[in-house]
PDB file of C-alpha atoms in Angstrom:
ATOM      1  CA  UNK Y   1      81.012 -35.353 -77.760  1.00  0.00           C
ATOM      2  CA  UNK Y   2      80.897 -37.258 -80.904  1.00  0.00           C
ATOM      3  CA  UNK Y   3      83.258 -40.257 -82.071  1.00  0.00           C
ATOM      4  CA  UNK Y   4      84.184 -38.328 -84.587  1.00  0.00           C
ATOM      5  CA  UNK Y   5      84.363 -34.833 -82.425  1.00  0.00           C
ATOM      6  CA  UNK Y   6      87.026 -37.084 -80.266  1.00  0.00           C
ATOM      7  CA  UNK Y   7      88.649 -38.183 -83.364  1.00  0.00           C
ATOM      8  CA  UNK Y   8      89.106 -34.059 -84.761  1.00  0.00           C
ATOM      9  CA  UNK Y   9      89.599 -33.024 -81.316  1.00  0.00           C
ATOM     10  CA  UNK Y  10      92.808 -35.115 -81.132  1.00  0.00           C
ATOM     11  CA  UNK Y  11      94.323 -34.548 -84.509  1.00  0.00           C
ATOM     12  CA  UNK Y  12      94.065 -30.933 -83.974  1.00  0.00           C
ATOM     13  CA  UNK Y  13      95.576 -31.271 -80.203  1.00  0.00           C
ATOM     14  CA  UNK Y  14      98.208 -33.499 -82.162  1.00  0.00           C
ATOM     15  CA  UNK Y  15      99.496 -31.158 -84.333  1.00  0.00           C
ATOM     16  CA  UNK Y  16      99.637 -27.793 -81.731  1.00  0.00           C
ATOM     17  CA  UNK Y  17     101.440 -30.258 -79.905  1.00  0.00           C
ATOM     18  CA  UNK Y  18     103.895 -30.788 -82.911  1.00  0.00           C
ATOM     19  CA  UNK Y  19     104.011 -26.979 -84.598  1.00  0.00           C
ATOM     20  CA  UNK Y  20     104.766 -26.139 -80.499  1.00  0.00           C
ATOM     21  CA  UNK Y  21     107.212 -28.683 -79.447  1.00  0.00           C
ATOM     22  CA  UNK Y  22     111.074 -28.765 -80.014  1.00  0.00           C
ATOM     23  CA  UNK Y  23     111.994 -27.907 -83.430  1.00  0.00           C
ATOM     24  CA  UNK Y  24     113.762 -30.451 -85.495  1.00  0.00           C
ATOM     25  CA  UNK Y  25     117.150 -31.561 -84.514  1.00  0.00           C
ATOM     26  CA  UNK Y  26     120.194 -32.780 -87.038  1.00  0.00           C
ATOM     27  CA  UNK Y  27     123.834 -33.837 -85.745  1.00  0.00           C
ATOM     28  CA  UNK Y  28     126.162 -32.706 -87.938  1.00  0.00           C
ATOM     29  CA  UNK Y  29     129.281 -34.432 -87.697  1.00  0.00           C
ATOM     30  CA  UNK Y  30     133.053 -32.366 -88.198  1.00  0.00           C
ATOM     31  CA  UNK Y  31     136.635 -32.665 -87.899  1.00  0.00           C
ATOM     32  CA  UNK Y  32     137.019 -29.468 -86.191  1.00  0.00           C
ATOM     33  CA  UNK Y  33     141.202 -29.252 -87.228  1.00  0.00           C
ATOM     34  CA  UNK Y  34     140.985 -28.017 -90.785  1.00  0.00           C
ATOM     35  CA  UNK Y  35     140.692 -23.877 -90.930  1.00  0.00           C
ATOM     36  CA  UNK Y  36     139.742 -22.315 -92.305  1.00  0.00           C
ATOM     37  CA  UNK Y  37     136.098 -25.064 -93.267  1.00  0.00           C
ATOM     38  CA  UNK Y  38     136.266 -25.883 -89.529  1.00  0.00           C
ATOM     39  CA  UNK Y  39     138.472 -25.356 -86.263  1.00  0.00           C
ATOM     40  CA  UNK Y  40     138.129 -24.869 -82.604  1.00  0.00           C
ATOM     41  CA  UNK Y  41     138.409 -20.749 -81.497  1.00  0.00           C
ATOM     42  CA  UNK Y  42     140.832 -20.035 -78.532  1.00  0.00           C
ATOM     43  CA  UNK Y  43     137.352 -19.738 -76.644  1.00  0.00           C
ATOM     44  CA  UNK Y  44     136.637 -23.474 -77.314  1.00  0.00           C
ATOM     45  CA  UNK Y  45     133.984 -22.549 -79.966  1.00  0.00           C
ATOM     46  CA  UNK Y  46     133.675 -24.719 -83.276  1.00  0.00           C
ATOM     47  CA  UNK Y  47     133.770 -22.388 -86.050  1.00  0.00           C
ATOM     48  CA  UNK Y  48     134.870 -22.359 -89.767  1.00  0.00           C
ATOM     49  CA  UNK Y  49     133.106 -21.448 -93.005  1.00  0.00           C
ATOM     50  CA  UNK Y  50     131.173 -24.999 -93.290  1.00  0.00           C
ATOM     51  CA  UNK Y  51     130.073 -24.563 -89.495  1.00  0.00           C
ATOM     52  CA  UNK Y  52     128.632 -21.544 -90.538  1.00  0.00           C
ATOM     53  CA  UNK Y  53     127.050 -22.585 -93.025  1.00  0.00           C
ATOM     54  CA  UNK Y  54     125.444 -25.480 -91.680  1.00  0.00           C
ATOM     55  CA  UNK Y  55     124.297 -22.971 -88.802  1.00  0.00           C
ATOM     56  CA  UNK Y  56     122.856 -20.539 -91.750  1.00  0.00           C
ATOM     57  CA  UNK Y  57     120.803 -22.861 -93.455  1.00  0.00           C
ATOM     58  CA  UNK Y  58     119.620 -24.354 -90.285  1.00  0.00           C
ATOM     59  CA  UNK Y  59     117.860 -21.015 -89.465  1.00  0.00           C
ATOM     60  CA  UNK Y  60     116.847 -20.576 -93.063  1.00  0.00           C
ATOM     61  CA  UNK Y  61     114.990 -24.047 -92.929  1.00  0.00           C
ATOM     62  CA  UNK Y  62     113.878 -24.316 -90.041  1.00  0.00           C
ATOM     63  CA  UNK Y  63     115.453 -26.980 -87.770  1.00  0.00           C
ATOM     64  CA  UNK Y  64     118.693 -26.876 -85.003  1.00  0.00           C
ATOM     65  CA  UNK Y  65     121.919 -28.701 -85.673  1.00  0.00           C
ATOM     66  CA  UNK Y  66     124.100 -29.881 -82.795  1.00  0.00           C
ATOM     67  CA  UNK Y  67     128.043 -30.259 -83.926  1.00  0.00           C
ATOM     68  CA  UNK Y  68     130.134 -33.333 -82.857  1.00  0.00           C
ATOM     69  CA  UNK Y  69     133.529 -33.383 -83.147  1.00  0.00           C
ATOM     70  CA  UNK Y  70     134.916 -36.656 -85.003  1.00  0.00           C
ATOM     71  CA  UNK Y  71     137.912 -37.925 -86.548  1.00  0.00           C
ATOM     72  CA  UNK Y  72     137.549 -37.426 -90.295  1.00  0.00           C
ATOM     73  CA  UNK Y  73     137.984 -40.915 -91.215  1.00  0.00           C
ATOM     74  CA  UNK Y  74     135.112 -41.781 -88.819  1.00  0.00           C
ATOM     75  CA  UNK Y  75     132.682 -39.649 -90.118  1.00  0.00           C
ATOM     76  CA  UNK Y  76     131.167 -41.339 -92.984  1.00  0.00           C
ATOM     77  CA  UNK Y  77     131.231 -44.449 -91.075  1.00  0.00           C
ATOM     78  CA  UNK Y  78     129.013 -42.442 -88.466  1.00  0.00           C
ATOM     79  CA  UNK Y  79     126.941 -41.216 -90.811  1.00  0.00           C
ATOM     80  CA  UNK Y  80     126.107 -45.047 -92.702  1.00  0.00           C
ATOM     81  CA  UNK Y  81     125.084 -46.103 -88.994  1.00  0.00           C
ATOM     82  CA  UNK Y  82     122.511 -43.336 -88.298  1.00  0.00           C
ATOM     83  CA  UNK Y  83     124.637 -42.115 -85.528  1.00  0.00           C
ATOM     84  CA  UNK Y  84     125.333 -38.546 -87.384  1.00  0.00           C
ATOM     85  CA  UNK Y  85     123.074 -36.873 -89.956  1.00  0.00           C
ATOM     86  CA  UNK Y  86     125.122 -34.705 -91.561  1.00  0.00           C
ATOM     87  CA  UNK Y  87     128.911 -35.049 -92.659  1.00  0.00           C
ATOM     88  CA  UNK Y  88     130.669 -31.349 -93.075  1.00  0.00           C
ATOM     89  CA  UNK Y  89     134.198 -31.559 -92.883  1.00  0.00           C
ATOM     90  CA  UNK Y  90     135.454 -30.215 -96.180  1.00  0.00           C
ATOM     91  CA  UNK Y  91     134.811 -33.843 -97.673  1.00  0.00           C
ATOM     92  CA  UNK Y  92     135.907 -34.392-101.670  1.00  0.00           C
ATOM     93  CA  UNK Y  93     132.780 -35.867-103.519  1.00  0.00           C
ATOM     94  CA  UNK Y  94     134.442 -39.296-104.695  1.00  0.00           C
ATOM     95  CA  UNK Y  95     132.945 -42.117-106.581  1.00  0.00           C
ATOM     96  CA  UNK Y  96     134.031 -44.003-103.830  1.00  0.00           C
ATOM     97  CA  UNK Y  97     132.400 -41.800-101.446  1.00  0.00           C
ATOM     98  CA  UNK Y  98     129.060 -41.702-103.331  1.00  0.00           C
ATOM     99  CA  UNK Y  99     128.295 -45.252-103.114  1.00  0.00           C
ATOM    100  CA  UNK Y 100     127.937 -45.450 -99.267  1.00  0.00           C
ATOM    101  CA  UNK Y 101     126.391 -41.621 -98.747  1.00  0.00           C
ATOM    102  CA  UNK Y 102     124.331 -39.169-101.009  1.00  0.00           C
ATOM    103  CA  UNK Y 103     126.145 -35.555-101.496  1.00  0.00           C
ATOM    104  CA  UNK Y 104     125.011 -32.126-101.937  1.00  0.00           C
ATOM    105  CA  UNK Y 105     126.046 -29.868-104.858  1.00  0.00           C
ATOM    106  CA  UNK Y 106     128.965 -29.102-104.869  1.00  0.00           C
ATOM    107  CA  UNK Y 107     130.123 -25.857-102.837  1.00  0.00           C
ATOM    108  CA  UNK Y 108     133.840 -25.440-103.357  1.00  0.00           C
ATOM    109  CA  UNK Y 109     136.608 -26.136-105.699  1.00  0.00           C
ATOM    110  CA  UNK Y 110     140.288 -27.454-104.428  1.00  0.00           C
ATOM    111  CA  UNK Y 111     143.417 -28.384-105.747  1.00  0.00           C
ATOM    112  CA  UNK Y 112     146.120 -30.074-103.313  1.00  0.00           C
ATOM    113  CA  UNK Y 113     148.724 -28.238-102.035  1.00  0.00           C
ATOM    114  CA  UNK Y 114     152.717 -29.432-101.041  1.00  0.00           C
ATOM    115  CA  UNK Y 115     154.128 -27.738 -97.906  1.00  0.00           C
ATOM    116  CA  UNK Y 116     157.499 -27.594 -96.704  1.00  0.00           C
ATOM    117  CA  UNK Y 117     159.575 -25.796 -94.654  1.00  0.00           C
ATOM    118  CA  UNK Y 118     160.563 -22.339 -96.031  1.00  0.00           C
ATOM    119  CA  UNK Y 119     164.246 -23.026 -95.264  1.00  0.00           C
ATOM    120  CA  UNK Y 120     164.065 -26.453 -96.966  1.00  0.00           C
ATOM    121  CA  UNK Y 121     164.908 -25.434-100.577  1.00  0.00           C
ATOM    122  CA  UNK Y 122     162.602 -28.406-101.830  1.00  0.00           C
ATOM    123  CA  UNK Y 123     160.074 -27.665-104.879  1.00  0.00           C
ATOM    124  CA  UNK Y 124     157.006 -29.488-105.844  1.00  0.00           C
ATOM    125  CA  UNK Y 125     159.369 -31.886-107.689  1.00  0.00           C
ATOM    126  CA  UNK Y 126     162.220 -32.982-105.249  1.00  0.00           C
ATOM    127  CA  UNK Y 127     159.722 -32.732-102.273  1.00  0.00           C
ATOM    128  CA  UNK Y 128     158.152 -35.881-104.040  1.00  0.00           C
ATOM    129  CA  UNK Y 129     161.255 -37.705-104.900  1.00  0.00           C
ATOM    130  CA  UNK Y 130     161.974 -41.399-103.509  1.00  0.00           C
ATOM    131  CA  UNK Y 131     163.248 -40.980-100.179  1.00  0.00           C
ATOM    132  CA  UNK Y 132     161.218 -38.268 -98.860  1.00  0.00           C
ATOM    133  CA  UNK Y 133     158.864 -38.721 -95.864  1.00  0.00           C
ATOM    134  CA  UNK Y 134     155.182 -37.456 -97.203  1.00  0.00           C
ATOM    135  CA  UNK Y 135     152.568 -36.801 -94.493  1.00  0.00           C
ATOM    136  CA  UNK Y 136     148.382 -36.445 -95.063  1.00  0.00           C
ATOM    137  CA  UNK Y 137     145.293 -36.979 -93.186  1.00  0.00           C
ATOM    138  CA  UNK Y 138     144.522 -40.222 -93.141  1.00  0.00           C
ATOM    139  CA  UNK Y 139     140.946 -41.065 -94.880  1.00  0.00           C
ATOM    140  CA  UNK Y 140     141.519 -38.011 -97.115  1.00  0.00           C
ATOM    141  CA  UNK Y 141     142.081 -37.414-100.810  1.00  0.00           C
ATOM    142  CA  UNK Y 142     145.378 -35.703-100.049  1.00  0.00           C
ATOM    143  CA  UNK Y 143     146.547 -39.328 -98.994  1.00  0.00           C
ATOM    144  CA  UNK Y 144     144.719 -40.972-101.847  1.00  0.00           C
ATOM    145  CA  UNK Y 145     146.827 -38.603-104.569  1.00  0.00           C
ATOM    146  CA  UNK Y 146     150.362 -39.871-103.050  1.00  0.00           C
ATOM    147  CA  UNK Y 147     149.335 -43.820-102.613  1.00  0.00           C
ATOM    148  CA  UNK Y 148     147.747 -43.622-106.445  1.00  0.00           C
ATOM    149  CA  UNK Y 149     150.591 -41.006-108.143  1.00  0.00           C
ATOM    150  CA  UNK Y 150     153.290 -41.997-105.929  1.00  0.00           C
ATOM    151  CA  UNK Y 151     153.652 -44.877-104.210  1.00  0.00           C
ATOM    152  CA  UNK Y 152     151.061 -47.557-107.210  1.00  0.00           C
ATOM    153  CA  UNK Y 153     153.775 -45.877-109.769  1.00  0.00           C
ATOM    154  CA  UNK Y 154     156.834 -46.985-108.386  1.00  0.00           C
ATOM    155  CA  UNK Y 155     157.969 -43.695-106.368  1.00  0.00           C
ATOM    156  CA  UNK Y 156     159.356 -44.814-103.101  1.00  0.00           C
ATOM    157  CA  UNK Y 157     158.207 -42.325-101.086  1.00  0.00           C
ATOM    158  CA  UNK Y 158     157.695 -42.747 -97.049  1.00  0.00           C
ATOM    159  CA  UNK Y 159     153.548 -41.844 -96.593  1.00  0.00           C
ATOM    160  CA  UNK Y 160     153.151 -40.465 -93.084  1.00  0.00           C
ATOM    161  CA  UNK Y 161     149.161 -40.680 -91.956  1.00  0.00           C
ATOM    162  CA  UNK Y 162     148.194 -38.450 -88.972  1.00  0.00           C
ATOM    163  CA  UNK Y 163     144.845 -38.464 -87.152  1.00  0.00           C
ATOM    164  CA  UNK Y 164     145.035 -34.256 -88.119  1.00  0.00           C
ATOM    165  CA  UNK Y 165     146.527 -32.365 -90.298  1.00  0.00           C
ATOM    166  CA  UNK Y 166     147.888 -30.200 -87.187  1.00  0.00           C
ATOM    167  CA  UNK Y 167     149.957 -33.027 -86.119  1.00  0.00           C
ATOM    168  CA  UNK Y 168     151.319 -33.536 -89.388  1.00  0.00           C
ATOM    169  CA  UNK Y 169     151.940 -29.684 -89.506  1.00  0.00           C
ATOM    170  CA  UNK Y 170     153.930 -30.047 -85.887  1.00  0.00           C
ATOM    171  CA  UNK Y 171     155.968 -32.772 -87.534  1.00  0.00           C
ATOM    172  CA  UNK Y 172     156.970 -30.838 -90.243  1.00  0.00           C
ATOM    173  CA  UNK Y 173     158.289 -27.758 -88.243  1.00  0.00           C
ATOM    174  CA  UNK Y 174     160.338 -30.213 -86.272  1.00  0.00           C
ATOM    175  CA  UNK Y 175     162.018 -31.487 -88.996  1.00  0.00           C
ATOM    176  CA  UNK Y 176     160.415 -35.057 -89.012  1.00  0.00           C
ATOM    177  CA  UNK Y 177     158.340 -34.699 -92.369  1.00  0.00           C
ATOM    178  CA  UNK Y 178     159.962 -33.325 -95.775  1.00  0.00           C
ATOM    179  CA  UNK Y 179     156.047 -32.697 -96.921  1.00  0.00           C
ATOM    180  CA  UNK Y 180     152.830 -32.240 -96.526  1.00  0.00           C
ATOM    181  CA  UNK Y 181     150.178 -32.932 -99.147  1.00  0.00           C
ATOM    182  CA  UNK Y 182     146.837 -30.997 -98.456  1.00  0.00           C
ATOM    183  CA  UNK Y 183     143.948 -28.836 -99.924  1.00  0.00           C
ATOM    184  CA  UNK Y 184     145.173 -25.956-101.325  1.00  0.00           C
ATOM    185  CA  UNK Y 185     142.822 -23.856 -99.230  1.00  0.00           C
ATOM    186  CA  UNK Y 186     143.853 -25.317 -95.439  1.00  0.00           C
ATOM    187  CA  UNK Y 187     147.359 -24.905 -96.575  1.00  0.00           C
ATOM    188  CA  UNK Y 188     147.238 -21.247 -97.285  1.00  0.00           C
ATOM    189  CA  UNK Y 189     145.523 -21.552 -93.909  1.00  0.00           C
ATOM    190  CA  UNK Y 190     149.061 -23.207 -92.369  1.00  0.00           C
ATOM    191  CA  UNK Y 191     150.862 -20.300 -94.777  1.00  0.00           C
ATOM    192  CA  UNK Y 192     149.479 -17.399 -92.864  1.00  0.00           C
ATOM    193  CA  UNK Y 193     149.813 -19.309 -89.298  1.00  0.00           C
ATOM    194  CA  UNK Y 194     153.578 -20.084 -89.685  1.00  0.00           C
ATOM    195  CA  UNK Y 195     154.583 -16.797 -91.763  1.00  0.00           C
ATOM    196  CA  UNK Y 196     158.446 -17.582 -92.720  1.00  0.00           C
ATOM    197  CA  UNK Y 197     158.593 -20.893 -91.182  1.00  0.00           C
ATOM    198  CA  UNK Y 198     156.358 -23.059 -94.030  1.00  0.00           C
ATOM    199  CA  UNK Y 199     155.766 -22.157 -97.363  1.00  0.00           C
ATOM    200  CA  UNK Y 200     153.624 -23.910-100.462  1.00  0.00           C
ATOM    201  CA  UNK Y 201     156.297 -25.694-102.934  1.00  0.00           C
ATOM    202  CA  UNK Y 202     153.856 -25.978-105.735  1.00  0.00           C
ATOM    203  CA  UNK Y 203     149.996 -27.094-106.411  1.00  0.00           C
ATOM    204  CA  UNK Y 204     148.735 -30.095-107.639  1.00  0.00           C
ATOM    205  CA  UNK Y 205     146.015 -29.871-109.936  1.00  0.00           C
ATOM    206  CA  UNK Y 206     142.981 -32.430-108.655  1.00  0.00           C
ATOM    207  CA  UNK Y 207     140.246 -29.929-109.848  1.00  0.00           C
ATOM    208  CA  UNK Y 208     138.157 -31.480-106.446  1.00  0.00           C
ATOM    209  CA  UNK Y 209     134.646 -30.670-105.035  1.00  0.00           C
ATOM    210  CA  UNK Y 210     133.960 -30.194-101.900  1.00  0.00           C
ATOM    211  CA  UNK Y 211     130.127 -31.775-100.860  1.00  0.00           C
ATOM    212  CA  UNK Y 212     127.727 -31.906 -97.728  1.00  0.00           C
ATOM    213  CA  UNK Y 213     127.089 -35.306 -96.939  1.00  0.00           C
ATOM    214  CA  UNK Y 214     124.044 -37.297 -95.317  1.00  0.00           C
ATOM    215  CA  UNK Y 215     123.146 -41.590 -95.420  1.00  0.00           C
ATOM    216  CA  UNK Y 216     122.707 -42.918 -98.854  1.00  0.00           C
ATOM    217  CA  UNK Y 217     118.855 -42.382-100.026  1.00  0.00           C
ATOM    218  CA  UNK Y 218     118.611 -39.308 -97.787  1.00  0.00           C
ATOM    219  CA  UNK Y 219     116.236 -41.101 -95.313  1.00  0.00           C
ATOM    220  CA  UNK Y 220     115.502 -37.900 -93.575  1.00  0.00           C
ATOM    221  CA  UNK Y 221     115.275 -35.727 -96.257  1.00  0.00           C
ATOM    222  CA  UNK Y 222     118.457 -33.199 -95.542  1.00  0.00           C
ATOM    223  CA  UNK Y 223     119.934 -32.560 -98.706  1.00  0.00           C
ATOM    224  CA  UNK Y 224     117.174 -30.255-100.213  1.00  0.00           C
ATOM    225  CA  UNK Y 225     116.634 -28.373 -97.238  1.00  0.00           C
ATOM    226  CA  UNK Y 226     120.998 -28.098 -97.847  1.00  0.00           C
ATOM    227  CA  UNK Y 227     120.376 -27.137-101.224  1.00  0.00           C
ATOM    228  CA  UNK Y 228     117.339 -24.524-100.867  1.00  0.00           C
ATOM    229  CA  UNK Y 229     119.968 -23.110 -97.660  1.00  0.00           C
ATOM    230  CA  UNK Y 230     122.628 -22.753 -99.801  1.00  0.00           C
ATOM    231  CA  UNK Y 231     120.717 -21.102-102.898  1.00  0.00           C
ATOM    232  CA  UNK Y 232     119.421 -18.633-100.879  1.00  0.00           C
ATOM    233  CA  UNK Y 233     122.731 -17.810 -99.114  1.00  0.00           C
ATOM    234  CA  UNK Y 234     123.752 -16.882-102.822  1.00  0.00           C
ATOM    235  CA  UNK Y 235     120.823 -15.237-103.754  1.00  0.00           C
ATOM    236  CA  UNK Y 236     121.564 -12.825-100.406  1.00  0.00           C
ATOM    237  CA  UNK Y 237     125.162 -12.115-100.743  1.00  0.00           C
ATOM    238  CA  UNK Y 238     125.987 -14.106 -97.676  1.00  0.00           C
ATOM    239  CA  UNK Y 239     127.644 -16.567 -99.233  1.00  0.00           C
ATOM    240  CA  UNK Y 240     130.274 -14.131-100.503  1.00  0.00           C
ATOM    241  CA  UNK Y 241     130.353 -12.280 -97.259  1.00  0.00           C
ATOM    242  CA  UNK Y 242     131.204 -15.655 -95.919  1.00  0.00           C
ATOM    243  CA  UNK Y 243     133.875 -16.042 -98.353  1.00  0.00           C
ATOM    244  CA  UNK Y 244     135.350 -13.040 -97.717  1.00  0.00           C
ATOM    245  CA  UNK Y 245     135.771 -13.523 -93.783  1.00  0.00           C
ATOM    246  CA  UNK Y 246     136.887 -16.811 -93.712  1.00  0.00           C
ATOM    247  CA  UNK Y 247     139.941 -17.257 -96.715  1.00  0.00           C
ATOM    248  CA  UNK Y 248     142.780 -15.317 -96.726  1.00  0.00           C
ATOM    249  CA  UNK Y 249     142.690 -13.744 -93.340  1.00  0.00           C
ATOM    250  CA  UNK Y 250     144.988 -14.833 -90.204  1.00  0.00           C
ATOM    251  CA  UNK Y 251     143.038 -17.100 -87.179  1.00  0.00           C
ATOM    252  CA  UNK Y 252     142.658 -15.074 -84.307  1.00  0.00           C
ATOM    253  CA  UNK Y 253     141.027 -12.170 -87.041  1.00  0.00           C
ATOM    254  CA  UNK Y 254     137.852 -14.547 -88.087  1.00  0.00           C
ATOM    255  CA  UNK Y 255     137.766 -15.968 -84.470  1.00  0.00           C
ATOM    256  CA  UNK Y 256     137.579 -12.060 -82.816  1.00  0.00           C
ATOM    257  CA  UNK Y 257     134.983 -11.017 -85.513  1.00  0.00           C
ATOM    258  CA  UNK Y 258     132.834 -14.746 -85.279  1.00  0.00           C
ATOM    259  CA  UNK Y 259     132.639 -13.473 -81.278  1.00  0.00           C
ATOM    260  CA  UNK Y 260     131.200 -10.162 -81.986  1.00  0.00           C
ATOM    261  CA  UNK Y 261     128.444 -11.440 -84.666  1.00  0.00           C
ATOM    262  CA  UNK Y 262     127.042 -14.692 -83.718  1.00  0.00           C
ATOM    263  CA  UNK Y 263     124.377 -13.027 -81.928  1.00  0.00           C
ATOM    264  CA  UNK Y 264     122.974 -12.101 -84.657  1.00  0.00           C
ATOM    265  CA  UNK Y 265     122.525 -15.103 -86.137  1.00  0.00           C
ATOM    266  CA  UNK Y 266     121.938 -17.114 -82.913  1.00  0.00           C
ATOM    267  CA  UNK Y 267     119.866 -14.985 -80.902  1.00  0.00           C
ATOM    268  CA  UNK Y 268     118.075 -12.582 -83.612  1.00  0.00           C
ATOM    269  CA  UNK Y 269     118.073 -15.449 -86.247  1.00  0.00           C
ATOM    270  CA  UNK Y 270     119.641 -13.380 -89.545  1.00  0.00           C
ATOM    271  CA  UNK Y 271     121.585 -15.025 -91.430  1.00  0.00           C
ATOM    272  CA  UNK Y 272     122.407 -12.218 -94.194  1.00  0.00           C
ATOM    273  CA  UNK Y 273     122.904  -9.534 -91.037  1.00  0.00           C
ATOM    274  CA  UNK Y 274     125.461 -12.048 -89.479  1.00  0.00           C
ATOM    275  CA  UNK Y 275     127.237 -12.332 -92.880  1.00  0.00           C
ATOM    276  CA  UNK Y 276     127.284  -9.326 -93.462  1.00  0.00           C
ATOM    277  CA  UNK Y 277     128.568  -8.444 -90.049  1.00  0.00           C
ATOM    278  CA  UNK Y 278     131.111 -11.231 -90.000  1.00  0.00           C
ATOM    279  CA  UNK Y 279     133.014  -9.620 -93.751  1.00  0.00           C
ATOM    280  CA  UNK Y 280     132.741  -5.902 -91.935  1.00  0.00           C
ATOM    281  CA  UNK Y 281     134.291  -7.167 -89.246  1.00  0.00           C
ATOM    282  CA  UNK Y 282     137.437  -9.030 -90.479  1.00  0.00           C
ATOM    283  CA  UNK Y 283     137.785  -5.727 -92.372  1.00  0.00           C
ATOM    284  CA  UNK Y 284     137.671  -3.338 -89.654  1.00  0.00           C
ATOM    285  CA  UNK Y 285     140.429  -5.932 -88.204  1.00  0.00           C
ATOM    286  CA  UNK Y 286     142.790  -6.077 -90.898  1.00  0.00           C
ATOM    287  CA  UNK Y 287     143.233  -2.052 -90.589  1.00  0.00           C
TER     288      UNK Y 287
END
């Protein structure tokens, strides 16, 4: 054999090796306490419309995803150091945000909601006055809105940060918290949990987007395999079947229909069939 037949004979056993080996693997890093974007099933499964997502386009593109659970104020951090690849956890694209990490399009639209306890009596207004004890996630924009509209303008308000927004949800029930700010979207979430117990006293209007994040400069080139996932999940309909099974509709419905789908997105790889599936599903439940 020939220097050169060596040389061929190698590249070629190089790159059966490759197209044969493990497929590519990102680590997509969540706060898995925020339904209905992301939460942990009674079964001890991470679900939640982003999961899903980042599970869809992973089969659309090509490559596995393994989920970590981390403490949203962590995240980005994790993601600067290389030790996560991709940040889903219902983040806000920020100006702040955008100089450390690089964002996808954006893929939802939230205002911030005010929860209080149903037999309260507080509005939007008198929930906020001086006095009050105001609870958020701490790292998130919900927190950012009372220290810059609240607190920096002279409104003496007591700002409560939790670690999740379930503890601050606990705290409220028990009569420790007068509020809580959040998106609009996890607090309807709390709404349909706690029918009669909390209620929303009135939205704030933040007009925010939601992003996909991943290390600034996209090392690993991420985001357009994110943006070709999420195109096509449009162009299918499974973005709106998504939609439709994950807002609006109580826990324990999305969990029981996630159960009876997944298959068909883990095992037989069809994203659009497990969508679709998934929106049948919660229907059939709600009867």
């Amino acid at each position: 054999m020939t220097l050169r037949q060596v040389v061929m004979a190698f590249l070629v056993f190089g790159v059966v090796t490759f197209a044969g080996g493990a497929a590519e693997k990102f680590i997509v890093g969540t706060d898995a306490a925020y339904p209905p974007f992301e939460w942990v099933s009674a079964k001890g499964e991470i679900i939640g419309f982003d999961m899903d997502v980042m599970r869809m386009i992973a089969v659309l593109e090509g490559y596995e995803i393994e989920i970590q659970e981390i403490a949203f104020d962590s995240i980005i951090p994790a993601v600067i150091a290389g030790k996560v690849d991709i940040g889903a956890s219902a983040f806000t694209i920020t100006a702040e945000r955008a100089q450390v990490v690089d964002f996808s399009s954006p893929y939802w639209t939230s205002d911030q909601a005010v929860l209080v306890r149903a037999d309260s009596e507080l509005n939007i207004v008198t929930a906020l006055m001086p006095g009050r004890k105001v609870a958020a996630q701490r790292g998130t924009t919900g927190a950012f809105w009372v220290e810059d509209n609240l607190i920096a303008k002279g409104v003496a308000v007591e700002l409560v940060l939790y670690e999740t927004y379930s503890e601050a949800i606990m705290d409220l029930l028990a009569g420790r918290l007068d509020a809580v700010v959040q998106d609009q979207p996890a607090a309807e979430q709390v709404v349909l949990q706690y029918p009669g117990q909390i209620t929303i006293a009135g939205v704030i209007k933040t007009y925010e987007q939601f992003g996909f994040l991943v290390a600034k400069g996209d090392p690993k080139g991420i985001l357009p395999r994110i943006e070709r996932g999420m195109q096509k999940l449009k162009e299918t309909g499974a973005w709106d079947n998504l939609v439709a099974a994950y807002f609006g509709n109580p826990l324990e419905v999305m969990e029981a229909a996630w159960a009876a789908c997944i298959d068909i997105l883990q095992v037989g790889k069809d994203p659009v069939g497990y969508a679709a599936c998934l929106a049948q599903k919660v229907k059939e439940l709600r009867k």
